[in-house]
């Protein structure tokens, strides 16, 4: 009986020891698993935060870039509008020139063109009435003196031009209307005018 008690006691004692070993081993493994999972979770959290931070920086840069582009485009549009107004005022000043200056402008422009001298001069109704009666006679005399035909005539068609003139012959036209002159100068002068207006 005593041996049986001893054996039972030994089995129980061994079982207790084994139980403690198993529990200690399980706890140690659990600690390692928990530690690894915590580290993994921390790494994932750090990665997610880093990614979120990078995305927020990218989004911020994108928004900033878009805003800067919009501001730049609005500034350019405003500058373009001012430049357009400058050229529009130039056209208005041309339209407001005196009858004498209008006659000189048309005559000088024609004399500087390489023409035969038998073209039609087309004007708007208002400007034609402002030219002196002897305008054609005077300009034809000067053309003859330059070896040209000297047979310019006024065109009978109504032209809706804002000022200046159009020379026409055989369906070919030289457009010296104020709009056309200002538009042709605009391309060459736009940059320069912009620099004068917006010099910093």
Short mmCIF file of C-alpha atoms in Angstrom, two decimals:
data_model
loop_
_atom_site.label_atom_id
_atom_site.label_comp_id
_atom_site.label_asym_id
_atom_site.label_seq_id
_atom_site.Cartn_x
_atom_site.Cartn_y
_atom_site.Cartn_z
CA UNK A 1 0.00 0.00 0.00
CA UNK A 2 2.81 2.22 0.88
CA UNK A 3 4.44 1.53 -2.46
CA UNK A 4 1.17 2.31 -4.20
CA UNK A 5 0.92 5.59 -2.28
CA UNK A 6 4.50 6.40 -3.17
CA UNK A 7 3.86 5.62 -6.81
CA UNK A 8 0.65 7.67 -6.85
CA UNK A 9 2.42 10.48 -5.07
CA UNK A 10 5.32 10.24 -7.57
CA UNK A 11 2.90 10.29 -10.54
CA UNK A 12 1.04 13.28 -9.10
CA UNK A 13 4.30 15.03 -8.33
CA UNK A 14 5.64 14.36 -11.85
CA UNK A 15 2.35 15.50 -13.28
CA UNK A 16 2.58 18.74 -11.28
CA UNK A 17 6.13 19.31 -12.53
CA UNK A 18 5.10 18.48 -16.09
CA UNK A 19 2.07 20.72 -15.76
CA UNK A 20 4.31 23.63 -14.60
CA UNK A 21 6.76 22.95 -17.45
CA UNK A 22 3.91 22.84 -19.99
CA UNK A 23 2.34 25.98 -18.53
CA UNK A 24 5.70 27.79 -18.39
CA UNK A 25 6.48 26.70 -21.95
CA UNK A 26 2.99 27.70 -23.13
CA UNK A 27 3.27 31.06 -21.34
CA UNK A 28 6.72 31.64 -22.84
CA UNK A 29 5.44 30.76 -26.31
CA UNK A 30 2.35 32.90 -25.74
CA UNK A 31 4.59 35.81 -24.66
CA UNK A 32 6.70 35.38 -27.80
CA UNK A 33 3.59 35.16 -30.01
CA UNK A 34 2.05 38.20 -28.29
CA UNK A 35 5.35 40.11 -28.54
CA UNK A 36 5.68 39.19 -32.25
CA UNK A 37 2.07 40.12 -32.92
CA UNK A 38 2.51 43.44 -31.08
CA UNK A 39 5.70 44.14 -33.10
CA UNK A 40 3.92 43.15 -36.31
CA UNK A 41 0.93 45.32 -35.42
CA UNK A 42 3.28 48.23 -34.55
CA UNK A 43 5.10 47.78 -37.86
CA UNK A 44 1.79 47.70 -39.75
CA UNK A 45 0.53 50.71 -37.82
CA UNK A 46 3.82 52.53 -38.51
CA UNK A 47 3.62 51.54 -42.19
CA UNK A 48 -0.02 52.67 -42.41
CA UNK A 49 0.84 55.96 -40.69
CA UNK A 50 3.88 56.45 -42.94
CA UNK A 51 1.78 55.70 -46.04
CA UNK A 52 -0.97 58.01 -44.80
CA UNK A 53 1.62 60.71 -44.12
CA UNK A 54 3.11 60.30 -47.61
CA UNK A 55 -0.37 60.35 -49.16
CA UNK A 56 -1.28 63.46 -47.19
CA UNK A 57 1.95 65.13 -48.36
CA UNK A 58 1.18 64.08 -51.96
CA UNK A 59 -2.42 65.30 -51.68
CA UNK A 60 -1.22 68.58 -50.13
CA UNK A 61 1.35 69.05 -52.92
CA UNK A 62 -1.28 68.23 -55.55
CA UNK A 63 -3.79 70.68 -54.06
CA UNK A 64 -1.07 73.36 -53.67
CA UNK A 65 0.12 72.80 -57.25
CA UNK A 66 -3.44 72.94 -58.60
CA UNK A 67 -4.18 76.11 -56.62
CA UNK A 68 -0.95 77.76 -57.80
CA UNK A 69 -1.80 76.82 -61.40
CA UNK A 70 -5.31 78.26 -61.05
CA UNK A 71 -3.91 81.48 -59.54
CA UNK A 72 -1.31 81.73 -62.34
CA UNK A 73 -3.99 81.16 -65.00
CA UNK A 74 -6.24 83.81 -63.43
CA UNK A 75 -3.33 86.28 -63.32
CA UNK A 76 -2.51 85.53 -66.98
CA UNK A 77 -6.16 85.96 -67.96
CA UNK A 78 -6.32 89.30 -66.09
CA UNK A 79 -3.08 90.47 -67.74
CA UNK A 80 -4.36 89.37 -71.15
CA UNK A 81 -7.57 91.31 -70.55
CA UNK A 82 -5.61 94.48 -69.70
CA UNK A 83 -3.41 94.04 -72.80
CA UNK A 84 -6.54 93.57 -74.96
CA UNK A 85 -7.96 96.81 -73.51
CA UNK A 86 -4.71 98.65 -74.39
CA UNK A 87 -4.96 97.53 -78.02
CA UNK A 88 -8.69 98.30 -78.07
CA UNK A 89 -7.94 101.86 -76.85
CA UNK A 90 -5.32 102.20 -79.60
CA UNK A 91 -8.00 101.28 -82.15
CA UNK A 92 -10.43 103.81 -80.62
CA UNK A 93 -7.74 106.52 -80.85
CA UNK A 94 -7.18 105.69 -84.51
CA UNK A 95 -10.92 105.96 -85.16
CA UNK A 96 -11.00 109.34 -83.42
CA UNK A 97 -8.22 110.92 -85.49
CA UNK A 98 -9.04 114.17 -87.24
CA UNK A 99 -10.16 114.26 -90.88
CA UNK A 100 -6.82 115.78 -91.86
CA UNK A 101 -4.82 113.06 -90.10
CA UNK A 102 -7.08 110.33 -91.54
CA UNK A 103 -6.41 111.63 -95.07
CA UNK A 104 -2.65 111.75 -94.40
CA UNK A 105 -2.71 108.24 -92.92
CA UNK A 106 -4.52 106.74 -95.92
CA UNK A 107 -2.37 108.60 -98.44
CA UNK A 108 0.95 107.71 -96.74
CA UNK A 109 -0.10 104.08 -96.32
CA UNK A 110 -1.05 103.80 -100.00
CA UNK A 111 2.15 105.49 -101.16
CA UNK A 112 4.18 102.92 -99.18
CA UNK A 113 2.39 99.94 -100.76
CA UNK A 114 3.64 98.16 -103.86
CA UNK A 115 0.53 98.68 -106.01
CA UNK A 116 -0.25 99.36 -109.68
CA UNK A 117 -2.22 102.51 -108.94
CA UNK A 118 -5.56 101.52 -110.46
CA UNK A 119 -7.08 99.82 -107.42
CA UNK A 120 -10.32 100.64 -105.63
CA UNK A 121 -10.11 102.33 -102.24
CA UNK A 122 -12.85 100.97 -100.01
CA UNK A 123 -13.76 102.98 -96.90
CA UNK A 124 -16.61 103.00 -94.45
CA UNK A 125 -19.31 105.57 -95.25
CA UNK A 126 -18.35 107.91 -92.39
CA UNK A 127 -14.63 108.10 -93.26
CA UNK A 128 -15.28 108.63 -96.97
CA UNK A 129 -17.32 111.73 -96.16
CA UNK A 130 -14.46 113.10 -94.03
CA UNK A 131 -11.85 113.10 -96.83
CA UNK A 132 -11.25 116.28 -98.87
CA UNK A 133 -12.92 116.50 -102.30
CA UNK A 134 -9.51 116.58 -103.98
CA UNK A 135 -8.24 113.49 -102.12
CA UNK A 136 -8.29 111.10 -105.12
CA UNK A 137 -6.88 113.71 -107.49
CA UNK A 138 -4.01 114.53 -105.11
CA UNK A 139 -3.06 110.91 -104.43
CA UNK A 140 -3.28 109.95 -108.12
CA UNK A 141 -0.92 112.82 -109.02
CA UNK A 142 1.61 111.54 -106.46
CA UNK A 143 1.27 107.98 -107.77
CA UNK A 144 1.92 109.18 -111.35
CA UNK A 145 5.01 111.02 -110.10
CA UNK A 146 6.23 107.65 -108.77
CA UNK A 147 5.66 105.98 -112.15
CA UNK A 148 2.37 104.30 -111.19
CA UNK A 149 -0.89 104.40 -113.17
CA UNK A 150 -2.44 107.03 -110.88
CA UNK A 151 -5.99 105.86 -111.48
CA UNK A 152 -7.28 105.00 -107.98
CA UNK A 153 -11.04 105.14 -107.54
CA UNK A 154 -13.41 104.88 -104.61
CA UNK A 155 -15.14 101.51 -104.37
CA UNK A 156 -18.93 101.52 -104.52
CA UNK A 157 -19.39 98.64 -102.08
CA UNK A 158 -20.22 99.29 -98.45
CA UNK A 159 -17.61 97.80 -96.16
CA UNK A 160 -18.31 97.31 -92.48
CA UNK A 161 -14.82 98.29 -91.39
CA UNK A 162 -14.15 100.33 -88.27
CA UNK A 163 -11.79 102.74 -89.99
CA UNK A 164 -8.78 102.66 -92.23
CA UNK A 165 -9.20 101.30 -95.76
CA UNK A 166 -9.11 98.27 -98.03
CA UNK A 167 -7.48 98.32 -101.45
CA UNK A 168 -9.11 95.99 -103.97
CA UNK A 169 -8.27 94.85 -107.49
CA UNK A 170 -9.45 91.76 -109.37
CA UNK A 171 -10.72 90.11 -106.21
CA UNK A 172 -7.41 90.63 -104.36
CA UNK A 173 -7.60 92.84 -101.29
CA UNK A 174 -5.06 94.57 -99.09
CA UNK A 175 -6.75 95.07 -95.75
CA UNK A 176 -5.54 98.17 -93.92
CA UNK A 177 -8.58 98.51 -91.66
CA UNK A 178 -7.76 99.65 -88.14
CA UNK A 179 -8.78 96.28 -86.70
CA UNK A 180 -6.45 94.46 -89.08
CA UNK A 181 -3.58 96.88 -88.44
CA UNK A 182 -3.94 96.61 -84.65
CA UNK A 183 -4.21 92.80 -84.87
CA UNK A 184 -1.06 92.57 -86.99
CA UNK A 185 0.83 94.77 -84.52
CA UNK A 186 -0.56 92.91 -81.53
CA UNK A 187 1.49 89.78 -82.20
CA UNK A 188 4.75 91.78 -82.36
CA UNK A 189 3.98 94.17 -79.51
CA UNK A 190 1.99 92.04 -77.04
CA UNK A 191 5.09 90.83 -75.16
CA UNK A 192 6.58 94.33 -75.01
CA UNK A 193 3.30 95.91 -73.89
CA UNK A 194 2.95 93.21 -71.21
CA UNK A 195 6.45 93.99 -69.93
CA UNK A 196 5.71 97.71 -69.76
CA UNK A 197 2.38 97.17 -67.98
CA UNK A 198 3.48 94.48 -65.56
CA UNK A 199 7.15 95.20 -64.95
CA UNK A 200 8.00 94.35 -61.34
#
